Short mmCIF file of C-alpha atoms and ligand atoms in Angstrom, two decimals:
data_model
loop_
_atom_site.label_atom_id
_atom_site.label_comp_id
_atom_site.label_asym_id
_atom_site.label_seq_id
_atom_site.Cartn_x
_atom_site.Cartn_y
_atom_site.Cartn_z
CA MET Z 373 -31.13 -59.12 8.43
CA ALA Z 374 -32.51 -59.92 5.08
CA GLY Z 375 -29.39 -58.28 3.33
CA ASN Z 376 -29.46 -56.95 -0.09
CA ASN Z 377 -33.22 -57.61 -0.77
CA MET Z 378 -34.17 -55.09 1.71
CA LEU Z 379 -35.58 -51.66 0.51
CA LYS Z 380 -33.90 -48.51 1.60
CA GLN Z 381 -35.38 -46.36 4.32
CA THR Z 382 -36.95 -43.00 3.34
CA PRO Z 383 -34.80 -40.34 4.73
CA SER Z 384 -36.36 -38.06 7.40
CA GLN Z 385 -36.64 -34.18 6.77
CA THR Z 386 -37.65 -31.61 9.28
CA VAL Z 387 -41.21 -30.80 10.29
CA GLY Z 388 -40.41 -27.17 9.34
CA PRO Z 389 -42.20 -24.10 11.04
CA TYR Z 390 -45.47 -24.64 9.39
CA PHE Z 391 -46.90 -27.93 10.50
CA ALA Z 392 -49.60 -26.62 12.59
CA TYR Z 393 -52.42 -26.10 10.26
CA GLY Z 394 -51.82 -29.62 9.10
CA LEU Z 395 -50.99 -31.64 12.14
CA THR Z 396 -52.49 -29.74 15.06
CA PRO Z 397 -55.07 -27.59 13.41
CA THR Z 398 -57.60 -27.48 16.21
CA GLN Z 399 -55.06 -26.52 18.93
CA TYR Z 400 -53.75 -23.77 16.75
CA GLY Z 401 -57.22 -22.37 15.61
CA TYR Z 402 -57.54 -23.44 12.09
CA SER Z 403 -61.02 -24.16 11.59
CA GLN Z 404 -60.78 -25.92 8.11
CA LEU Z 405 -59.44 -29.31 9.26
CA ASP Z 406 -60.45 -31.10 12.37
CA SER Z 407 -57.60 -32.54 14.29
CA LEU Z 408 -57.44 -36.33 14.11
CA VAL Z 409 -55.12 -36.29 17.11
CA ALA Z 410 -55.97 -34.32 20.33
CA PRO Z 411 -53.59 -33.12 22.91
CA ALA Z 412 -55.82 -34.54 25.77
CA THR Z 413 -56.38 -38.17 25.20
CA PRO Z 414 -58.68 -40.06 27.88
CA GLU Z 415 -62.46 -40.27 27.85
CA GLU Z 416 -64.67 -39.68 30.81
CA ASP Z 417 -64.73 -43.53 31.45
CA THR Z 418 -61.19 -44.27 30.87
CA PRO Z 419 -59.87 -45.85 34.03
CA GLY Z 420 -56.70 -44.76 35.75
CA GLU Z 421 -55.25 -41.84 37.58
CA ARG Z 422 -55.61 -38.50 36.07
CA ILE Z 423 -52.49 -36.60 35.37
CA THR Z 424 -51.28 -33.57 33.44
CA VAL Z 425 -47.78 -33.60 31.89
CA ILE Z 426 -46.52 -30.34 31.10
CA GLY Z 427 -43.16 -28.94 29.89
CA GLN Z 428 -41.20 -26.74 27.71
CA VAL Z 429 -38.50 -27.73 24.89
CA LEU Z 430 -35.46 -25.65 25.47
CA ASP Z 431 -32.85 -24.98 22.83
CA GLY Z 432 -29.06 -24.75 23.21
CA ALA Z 433 -29.44 -21.16 24.51
CA GLY Z 434 -31.87 -22.31 27.02
CA LYS Z 435 -34.74 -20.47 25.17
CA PRO Z 436 -38.09 -22.25 25.07
CA VAL Z 437 -38.94 -23.17 21.52
CA ASP Z 438 -42.18 -21.77 20.11
CA ASP Z 439 -42.62 -24.07 17.17
CA ALA Z 440 -41.97 -27.62 18.46
CA MET Z 441 -44.58 -30.56 18.25
CA ILE Z 442 -44.49 -33.19 20.99
CA GLU Z 443 -46.08 -36.59 20.47
CA ILE Z 444 -46.59 -39.00 23.24
CA TRP Z 445 -47.39 -42.93 23.25
CA GLN Z 446 -48.28 -44.75 26.25
CA ALA Z 447 -50.02 -47.79 27.87
CA ASP Z 448 -53.31 -47.64 29.72
CA ALA Z 449 -53.56 -47.76 33.52
CA GLU Z 450 -52.85 -51.50 33.49
CA GLY Z 451 -49.71 -51.16 31.26
CA ARG Z 452 -51.42 -52.54 28.05
CA TYR Z 453 -51.15 -50.97 24.69
CA ALA Z 454 -54.16 -50.23 22.48
CA HIS Z 455 -52.30 -51.99 19.42
CA PRO Z 456 -52.52 -55.49 17.83
CA SER Z 457 -48.99 -56.31 18.92
CA ASP Z 458 -50.12 -56.20 22.54
CA PRO Z 459 -51.58 -59.72 22.88
CA ARG Z 460 -53.43 -58.59 26.11
CA GLY Z 461 -55.46 -55.72 24.16
CA SER Z 462 -56.67 -52.68 26.08
CA ASN Z 463 -60.21 -52.72 27.72
CA SER Z 464 -60.55 -48.94 27.65
CA PRO Z 465 -61.34 -46.67 25.10
CA PHE Z 466 -57.98 -44.99 25.62
CA GLN Z 467 -55.89 -44.76 22.43
CA GLY Z 468 -52.79 -43.78 24.17
CA PHE Z 469 -51.44 -41.18 21.62
CA GLY Z 470 -51.37 -37.45 21.92
CA ARG Z 471 -49.82 -34.55 19.93
CA CYS Z 472 -49.27 -31.08 21.16
CA GLY Z 473 -47.52 -28.05 19.70
CA THR Z 474 -45.90 -25.46 21.81
CA GLY Z 475 -46.96 -22.34 19.92
CA PRO Z 476 -50.28 -21.38 21.55
CA ASP Z 477 -49.15 -21.54 25.23
CA PRO Z 478 -47.88 -18.18 26.40
CA MET Z 479 -44.85 -19.99 27.99
CA ASN Z 480 -44.53 -22.21 25.09
CA ARG Z 481 -45.52 -25.22 27.01
CA PHE Z 482 -46.83 -28.56 25.86
CA ARG Z 483 -49.63 -30.11 27.80
CA PHE Z 484 -51.19 -33.44 27.96
CA ASP Z 485 -54.06 -34.29 30.12
CA THR Z 486 -53.85 -38.08 30.32
CA ILE Z 487 -53.70 -40.98 32.70
CA LYS Z 488 -50.82 -42.43 34.48
CA PRO Z 489 -49.61 -45.57 32.43
CA GLY Z 490 -49.24 -48.94 34.26
CA ALA Z 491 -45.96 -50.92 34.00
CA VAL Z 492 -46.00 -52.81 30.68
CA GLU Z 493 -44.34 -55.85 32.17
CA ASP Z 494 -42.72 -56.95 35.39
CA GLY Z 495 -39.48 -55.31 36.06
CA HIS Z 496 -40.20 -52.41 33.83
CA ALA Z 497 -41.10 -48.89 35.19
CA PRO Z 498 -44.12 -47.06 33.98
CA HIS Z 499 -43.24 -44.60 31.15
CA ILE Z 500 -44.44 -42.52 28.29
CA ALA Z 501 -42.62 -42.38 24.92
CA VAL Z 502 -42.02 -38.81 23.81
CA LEU Z 503 -41.15 -37.85 20.32
CA VAL Z 504 -39.77 -34.25 19.70
CA PHE Z 505 -40.30 -32.51 16.26
CA MET Z 506 -39.13 -29.03 15.31
CA ARG Z 507 -37.87 -26.69 12.66
CA GLY Z 508 -34.00 -27.23 12.90
CA MET Z 509 -34.43 -30.94 13.54
CA LEU Z 510 -33.92 -32.97 10.42
CA LEU Z 511 -34.87 -36.16 12.37
CA HIS Z 512 -37.12 -36.04 15.38
CA ALA Z 513 -35.71 -37.22 18.70
CA TYR Z 514 -37.18 -40.08 20.79
CA THR Z 515 -37.02 -40.09 24.54
CA ARG Z 516 -38.93 -41.51 27.48
CA LEU Z 517 -40.78 -39.88 30.50
CA TYR Z 518 -40.52 -41.71 33.77
CA PHE Z 519 -42.24 -40.75 36.88
CA SER Z 520 -40.56 -39.24 40.11
CA ASP Z 521 -42.83 -41.36 42.48
CA GLU Z 522 -41.91 -44.57 40.93
CA ARG Z 523 -38.37 -44.60 42.39
CA ASP Z 524 -38.17 -48.32 43.29
CA ALA Z 525 -39.38 -49.32 39.73
CA ASN Z 526 -37.32 -46.82 38.15
CA ALA Z 527 -34.13 -48.34 39.77
CA LYS Z 528 -34.86 -51.73 38.02
CA ASP Z 529 -35.99 -50.54 34.65
CA PRO Z 530 -33.76 -51.95 31.95
CA VAL Z 531 -33.99 -48.81 29.67
CA LEU Z 532 -33.21 -46.53 32.25
CA SER Z 533 -30.22 -48.77 33.28
CA ALA Z 534 -28.79 -48.26 29.79
CA VAL Z 535 -28.66 -44.56 30.58
CA PRO Z 536 -25.41 -43.31 32.21
CA ALA Z 537 -26.25 -42.89 35.93
CA ASP Z 538 -25.63 -39.17 35.93
CA ARG Z 539 -28.00 -38.38 32.99
CA ARG Z 540 -30.81 -40.29 34.29
CA ASP Z 541 -32.46 -37.50 35.92
CA THR Z 542 -33.24 -35.83 32.52
CA LEU Z 543 -35.88 -38.41 31.89
CA ILE Z 544 -37.71 -38.28 35.42
CA ALA Z 545 -40.87 -36.00 35.36
CA GLN Z 546 -41.27 -34.29 38.69
CA ARG Z 547 -44.62 -34.81 40.32
CA GLU Z 548 -46.44 -31.90 41.88
CA GLU Z 549 -49.85 -31.73 43.41
CA THR Z 550 -51.70 -28.54 42.43
CA PRO Z 551 -55.16 -27.33 43.03
CA SER Z 552 -56.05 -28.32 39.64
CA GLY Z 553 -54.60 -31.95 39.96
CA THR Z 554 -51.43 -33.99 39.72
CA VAL Z 555 -48.91 -32.50 37.48
CA TYR Z 556 -45.75 -33.94 36.04
CA ARG Z 557 -43.28 -31.43 35.01
CA PHE Z 558 -40.93 -32.71 32.15
CA ASP Z 559 -38.81 -30.13 30.25
CA ILE Z 560 -36.95 -31.27 27.31
CA ARG Z 561 -33.35 -29.76 26.90
CA MET Z 562 -31.98 -30.27 23.42
CA GLN Z 563 -28.43 -29.27 24.54
CA GLY Z 564 -26.41 -28.27 27.34
CA ASP Z 565 -25.17 -29.62 30.72
CA LYS Z 566 -28.71 -31.11 31.23
CA GLU Z 567 -29.41 -32.44 27.76
CA THR Z 568 -32.18 -34.81 27.84
CA VAL Z 569 -31.09 -38.44 27.00
CA PHE Z 570 -32.49 -39.38 23.55
CA PHE Z 571 -32.57 -42.93 22.29
CA ASP Z 572 -31.61 -44.79 19.23
CA VAL Z 573 -34.52 -47.41 19.06
CA MET U 450 -43.34 -60.72 26.71
CA ASN U 451 -40.27 -62.30 25.35
CA ASP U 452 -41.60 -62.75 21.69
CA ILE U 453 -41.17 -59.15 20.58
CA THR U 454 -39.98 -58.74 17.06
CA PRO U 455 -37.65 -55.86 16.88
CA PHE U 456 -37.84 -53.41 14.17
CA THR U 457 -35.13 -52.98 11.43
CA SER U 458 -32.59 -50.39 12.88
CA ARG U 459 -32.34 -46.84 11.78
CA ASP U 460 -30.22 -46.70 8.86
CA TRP U 461 -27.77 -44.01 9.50
CA ASP U 462 -26.57 -43.95 5.99
CA SER U 463 -30.10 -42.94 4.95
CA GLN U 464 -30.76 -40.54 7.78
CA PRO U 465 -29.48 -36.86 8.50
CA ASN U 466 -27.47 -35.77 11.31
CA TYR U 467 -28.91 -33.73 13.95
CA ILE U 468 -26.21 -31.02 13.57
CA ASP U 469 -25.79 -29.81 10.05
CA SER U 470 -23.61 -27.08 9.24
CA GLY U 471 -25.74 -26.16 6.15
CA TYR U 472 -28.90 -25.97 7.87
CA LYS U 473 -28.24 -23.19 10.50
CA SER U 474 -31.35 -23.76 12.88
CA THR U 475 -29.76 -27.25 13.80
CA THR U 476 -27.02 -25.48 15.70
CA LEU U 477 -29.05 -24.83 18.75
CA ARG U 478 -31.71 -27.38 18.33
CA GLY U 479 -30.08 -30.85 17.53
CA PRO U 480 -28.99 -33.01 20.26
CA THR U 481 -25.19 -33.02 20.73
CA GLN U 482 -24.87 -36.11 22.87
CA PRO U 483 -24.64 -39.53 21.15
CA LEU U 484 -27.98 -41.31 21.24
CA VAL U 485 -28.31 -44.16 23.82
CA LYS U 486 -29.07 -47.45 22.30
CA ILE U 487 -31.75 -49.26 24.19
CA PRO U 488 -33.21 -52.79 24.08
CA THR U 489 -36.46 -53.00 22.10
CA THR U 490 -39.62 -53.32 24.33
CA LEU U 491 -43.19 -53.38 23.53
CA THR U 492 -43.35 -49.63 23.61
CA GLU U 493 -41.55 -49.21 20.51
CA VAL U 494 -43.08 -51.88 18.41
CA THR U 495 -46.53 -50.54 19.13
CA GLY U 496 -48.14 -47.24 18.15
CA PRO U 497 -51.24 -45.33 17.40
CA VAL U 498 -53.94 -47.17 15.53
CA PHE U 499 -56.24 -44.75 13.61
CA THR U 500 -59.69 -45.61 12.24
CA PRO U 501 -59.36 -44.98 8.40
CA ALA U 502 -62.78 -43.79 8.24
CA ARG U 503 -61.83 -40.72 10.16
CA ALA U 504 -59.93 -39.45 7.11
CA THR U 505 -62.71 -38.74 4.55
CA ASP U 506 -62.25 -38.55 0.74
CA LEU U 507 -62.53 -34.90 1.04
CA ASP U 508 -59.61 -34.92 3.37
CA ALA U 509 -57.48 -36.37 0.50
CA ASP U 510 -58.47 -33.84 -2.10
CA LEU U 511 -56.73 -30.57 -1.50
CA THR U 512 -58.12 -29.21 -4.61
CA ARG U 513 -61.51 -29.26 -2.91
CA ASN U 514 -60.97 -29.21 0.93
CA GLY U 515 -60.32 -25.42 1.14
CA ARG U 516 -62.78 -23.98 -1.51
CA VAL U 517 -64.64 -20.93 -0.28
CA ASN U 518 -65.99 -19.27 -3.43
CA GLY U 519 -64.13 -21.18 -6.39
CA GLU U 520 -61.31 -23.32 -7.32
CA PRO U 521 -57.72 -23.01 -6.08
CA LEU U 522 -55.29 -21.57 -8.72
CA GLY U 523 -52.21 -23.44 -9.85
CA GLU U 524 -51.37 -26.72 -11.49
CA ARG U 525 -53.44 -29.51 -10.36
CA ILE U 526 -51.44 -32.66 -9.56
CA ILE U 527 -52.04 -36.15 -8.30
CA VAL U 528 -49.50 -37.70 -5.85
CA THR U 529 -49.72 -41.35 -4.89
CA GLY U 530 -47.47 -44.09 -3.91
CA ARG U 531 -47.12 -47.19 -1.61
CA VAL U 532 -45.92 -47.04 2.06
CA LEU U 533 -43.87 -50.21 2.55
CA ASP U 534 -41.50 -51.41 5.13
CA GLU U 535 -37.88 -52.53 4.54
CA MET U 536 -39.04 -56.03 3.86
CA GLY U 537 -41.39 -54.72 1.16
CA ARG U 538 -44.54 -55.40 3.18
CA PRO U 539 -47.29 -52.90 2.67
CA VAL U 540 -48.13 -50.67 5.54
CA ARG U 541 -51.93 -50.86 5.55
CA ASN U 542 -54.67 -48.70 6.93
CA SER U 543 -51.97 -46.29 8.14
CA LEU U 544 -52.65 -42.43 8.44
CA VAL U 545 -50.74 -40.19 6.00
CA GLU U 546 -50.74 -36.51 6.59
CA VAL U 547 -49.64 -33.90 4.15
CA TRP U 548 -49.04 -30.09 4.27
CA GLN U 549 -47.67 -27.76 1.66
CA ALA U 550 -47.64 -24.18 0.37
CA ASN U 551 -50.08 -22.88 -2.29
CA SER U 552 -48.98 -22.47 -5.83
CA THR U 553 -47.36 -19.06 -4.99
CA GLY U 554 -45.22 -20.43 -2.29
CA ARG U 555 -47.19 -19.35 0.60
CA TYR U 556 -48.59 -21.28 3.52
CA VAL U 557 -51.77 -20.69 5.29
CA HIS U 558 -49.91 -20.96 8.62
CA LYS U 559 -50.16 -17.57 10.54
CA VAL U 560 -46.48 -17.07 11.08
CA ASP U 561 -45.54 -17.42 7.36
CA GLN U 562 -44.53 -13.94 6.32
CA HIS U 563 -43.49 -14.43 2.77
CA ASP U 564 -44.95 -11.76 0.54
CA ALA U 565 -46.73 -13.86 -1.86
CA PRO U 566 -50.67 -14.19 -2.11
CA LEU U 567 -52.69 -16.49 -0.13
CA ASP U 568 -55.34 -18.45 -2.30
CA PRO U 569 -58.67 -18.00 -0.71
CA ASN U 570 -59.62 -21.44 -2.06
CA PHE U 571 -56.53 -23.35 -0.85
CA TYR U 572 -55.90 -24.56 2.54
CA GLY U 573 -53.00 -26.93 1.86
CA ALA U 574 -53.36 -29.78 4.18
CA GLY U 575 -55.04 -33.19 3.91
CA ARG U 576 -54.71 -36.78 4.88
CA CYS U 577 -55.82 -40.15 3.99
CA ALA U 578 -55.34 -43.84 5.04
CA THR U 579 -53.19 -46.36 2.94
CA ASP U 580 -55.24 -49.21 1.49
CA GLU U 581 -54.58 -52.98 1.63
CA ASN U 582 -51.74 -52.56 -0.69
CA GLY U 583 -50.18 -49.68 1.19
CA VAL U 584 -51.36 -47.12 -1.53
CA TYR U 585 -52.18 -43.63 -0.58
CA ARG U 586 -53.40 -40.88 -2.98
CA PHE U 587 -53.86 -37.25 -2.85
CA LYS U 588 -55.19 -34.70 -5.27
CA THR U 589 -53.74 -31.32 -4.82
CA ILE U 590 -51.99 -28.00 -6.42
CA LYS U 591 -48.34 -28.11 -7.12
CA PRO U 592 -46.68 -26.07 -4.38
CA GLY U 593 -44.57 -23.02 -5.25
CA ALA U 594 -41.00 -22.38 -4.24
CA TYR U 595 -40.57 -19.93 -1.20
CA PRO U 596 -37.70 -17.94 0.36
CA TRP U 597 -36.45 -18.68 3.78
CA GLY U 598 -33.66 -16.98 6.03
CA ASN U 599 -31.08 -19.59 6.15
CA HIS U 600 -28.74 -17.86 4.06
CA PHE U 601 -28.69 -15.11 1.27
CA ASN U 602 -31.14 -15.80 -1.48
CA ALA U 603 -32.28 -19.12 0.00
CA TRP U 604 -35.29 -20.74 -1.65
CA ARG U 605 -36.87 -24.01 -0.62
CA PRO U 606 -37.51 -26.24 -3.61
CA ASN U 607 -41.06 -27.17 -4.28
CA HIS U 608 -42.17 -29.68 -1.73
CA ILE U 609 -44.88 -31.44 0.11
CA HIS U 610 -44.52 -32.26 3.75
CA PHE U 611 -45.43 -35.91 4.78
CA SER U 612 -46.17 -37.37 8.17
CA LEU U 613 -46.27 -41.32 8.52
CA PHE U 614 -46.74 -43.82 11.31
CA GLY U 615 -46.07 -47.25 10.08
CA ALA U 616 -46.12 -50.43 12.27
CA GLY U 617 -45.01 -48.90 15.73
CA ILE U 618 -43.87 -45.68 17.29
CA ALA U 619 -40.23 -46.65 16.23
CA SER U 620 -41.27 -46.46 12.65
CA ARG U 621 -42.61 -42.83 12.92
CA LEU U 622 -41.33 -40.67 10.02
CA VAL U 623 -41.68 -37.08 8.88
CA THR U 624 -40.38 -36.25 5.64
CA GLN U 625 -40.56 -34.16 2.61
CA MET U 626 -41.27 -34.81 -1.14
CA TYR U 627 -39.65 -33.03 -3.97
CA PHE U 628 -40.31 -32.94 -7.72
CA PRO U 629 -38.09 -34.18 -10.34
CA GLY U 630 -35.88 -31.62 -12.11
CA ASP U 631 -36.13 -28.96 -9.62
CA PRO U 632 -32.99 -26.76 -9.93
CA LEU U 633 -33.28 -25.62 -6.22
CA ILE U 634 -32.62 -29.29 -4.93
CA PRO U 635 -28.96 -28.99 -5.26
CA LEU U 636 -28.84 -25.76 -3.53
CA ASP U 637 -31.12 -26.76 -0.67
CA PRO U 638 -29.39 -27.63 2.67
CA ILE U 639 -32.43 -29.44 4.03
CA ALA U 640 -32.64 -31.70 1.05
CA GLN U 641 -28.88 -31.87 0.82
CA ALA U 642 -28.87 -33.14 4.52
CA THR U 643 -29.11 -36.72 3.06
CA PRO U 644 -27.19 -36.19 -0.37
CA GLY U 645 -26.69 -38.61 -3.07
CA GLU U 646 -28.78 -41.76 -3.39
CA PRO U 647 -30.61 -41.23 -0.22
CA LEU U 648 -31.90 -37.82 -1.71
CA GLU U 649 -33.07 -39.53 -4.81
CA ARG U 650 -35.58 -41.38 -2.59
CA LEU U 651 -37.24 -38.05 -1.60
CA ILE U 652 -37.72 -37.10 -5.21
CA SER U 653 -41.04 -38.12 -6.81
CA LYS U 654 -41.28 -39.51 -10.26
CA PHE U 655 -43.42 -38.13 -12.86
CA SER U 656 -45.92 -40.85 -14.15
CA LEU U 657 -47.83 -40.60 -17.34
CA ASP U 658 -49.84 -43.67 -15.93
CA VAL U 659 -50.87 -41.71 -12.83
CA THR U 660 -51.59 -38.73 -15.14
CA GLU U 661 -55.24 -38.04 -15.88
CA GLU U 662 -56.28 -37.09 -19.29
CA GLY U 663 -57.27 -33.42 -19.41
CA TYR U 664 -57.04 -33.01 -15.61
CA ALA U 665 -53.77 -33.42 -13.75
CA LEU U 666 -50.24 -34.39 -13.90
CA GLY U 667 -49.29 -37.57 -11.80
CA TYR U 668 -46.38 -38.11 -9.59
CA VAL U 669 -45.32 -41.15 -7.75
CA PHE U 670 -43.69 -41.04 -4.26
CA ASP U 671 -43.12 -44.43 -2.54
CA ILE U 672 -42.12 -44.45 1.18
CA VAL U 673 -40.13 -47.07 3.00
CA LEU U 674 -40.59 -47.27 6.88
CA ARG U 675 -38.82 -49.16 9.40
CA GLY U 676 -40.83 -52.40 10.42
CA PRO U 677 -40.62 -55.78 11.94
CA ASN U 678 -37.38 -57.50 11.34
CA ALA U 679 -38.30 -60.63 9.25
CA THR U 680 -35.63 -62.84 11.17
CA PRO U 681 -35.25 -62.85 14.95
CA MET U 682 -32.40 -60.89 16.29
CA GLU U 683 -29.34 -62.86 17.03
CA ASP U 684 -27.66 -61.76 20.24
FE1 FE I 710 -42.22 -26.24 3.71
#
């Protein structure tokens, strides 16, 4: 640490109930502003397995939250991030970031049509970083989605290994084959017996 | 990939708690279990890269980007500042998104039920990219206070919502900017979730230098995000 010379972090504040027309305008039908960030991320020619990630955010009463915003950040199908800190770079047009509100869906689900990321490095399991924002949260929550069909890789993953064994299931998205393609179901529980594990990163 | 420089840690003296007795909606929505500390991997120190050109000049001028048949009503203001990391390095070419109520305290958002008029010429959201020095700049209308249901006679202070990215996904920040001298700030549970000196960092400063003669008052709001730690972690 650099000690006393460091500037002090700006405190976080809640995203509040009215983010949609600014942060997800297209998804919510506000036509004055185009969304810079779409819920669906891959282009036609992005290599990788097409998947859909879908889930609800459940509050402490088990009620689906209708004003949450979820963001995801992930690597490409070969485990590379489209960011200068990844020296390998990404050869695909895939940006790796998505944002989706839970308001428009009748079941208050978030949904991302994306690709399945590859493992970022040996010994790490494929995963997607997930950020949860909503009214009633003064600071967003950070978690990770892992894949139910990556059992062996999940067993070795250093981040999953840092999670108490009896809570790891909260981070595993369940794979289902549906007529419209591969779906991973990932519900986020803010509280309760199966409270999702959130990380201090 | 052993050469990852971890980010400075979240400063819990500067950040709010998930459960806050003053802000009632946190009761059922904030996580109750302790956060699990994890090793930094490449996932946390990378994040979305936006092309600055995707945010246009009009996007940063909220006095113009919602016009239909005239100018929005209210007090024009300029809001500017630098986005820095804790080491003082500018956060360059980074997306800054804002949204706010109009001058009457009403949001365009469909679920806002406050009985105050919408302004047909004000949308209330915008965005811009920081420049090489980490500077962002918006023109807008000073937002009004609005009531909310947290407790009897609860009113939010005038505020602008901000969304920031920084160097990687671990530096992501959503916050609110307040205005100096607002008598509602001491009464507002959201602002008071980080009381004392940290709250001072959320209150913009009036600036005569930013103020434009005959046009608009200027406010400065600098933002400090987490970023790469200058020295390697010792463990
Ligand atoms: Fe607000």
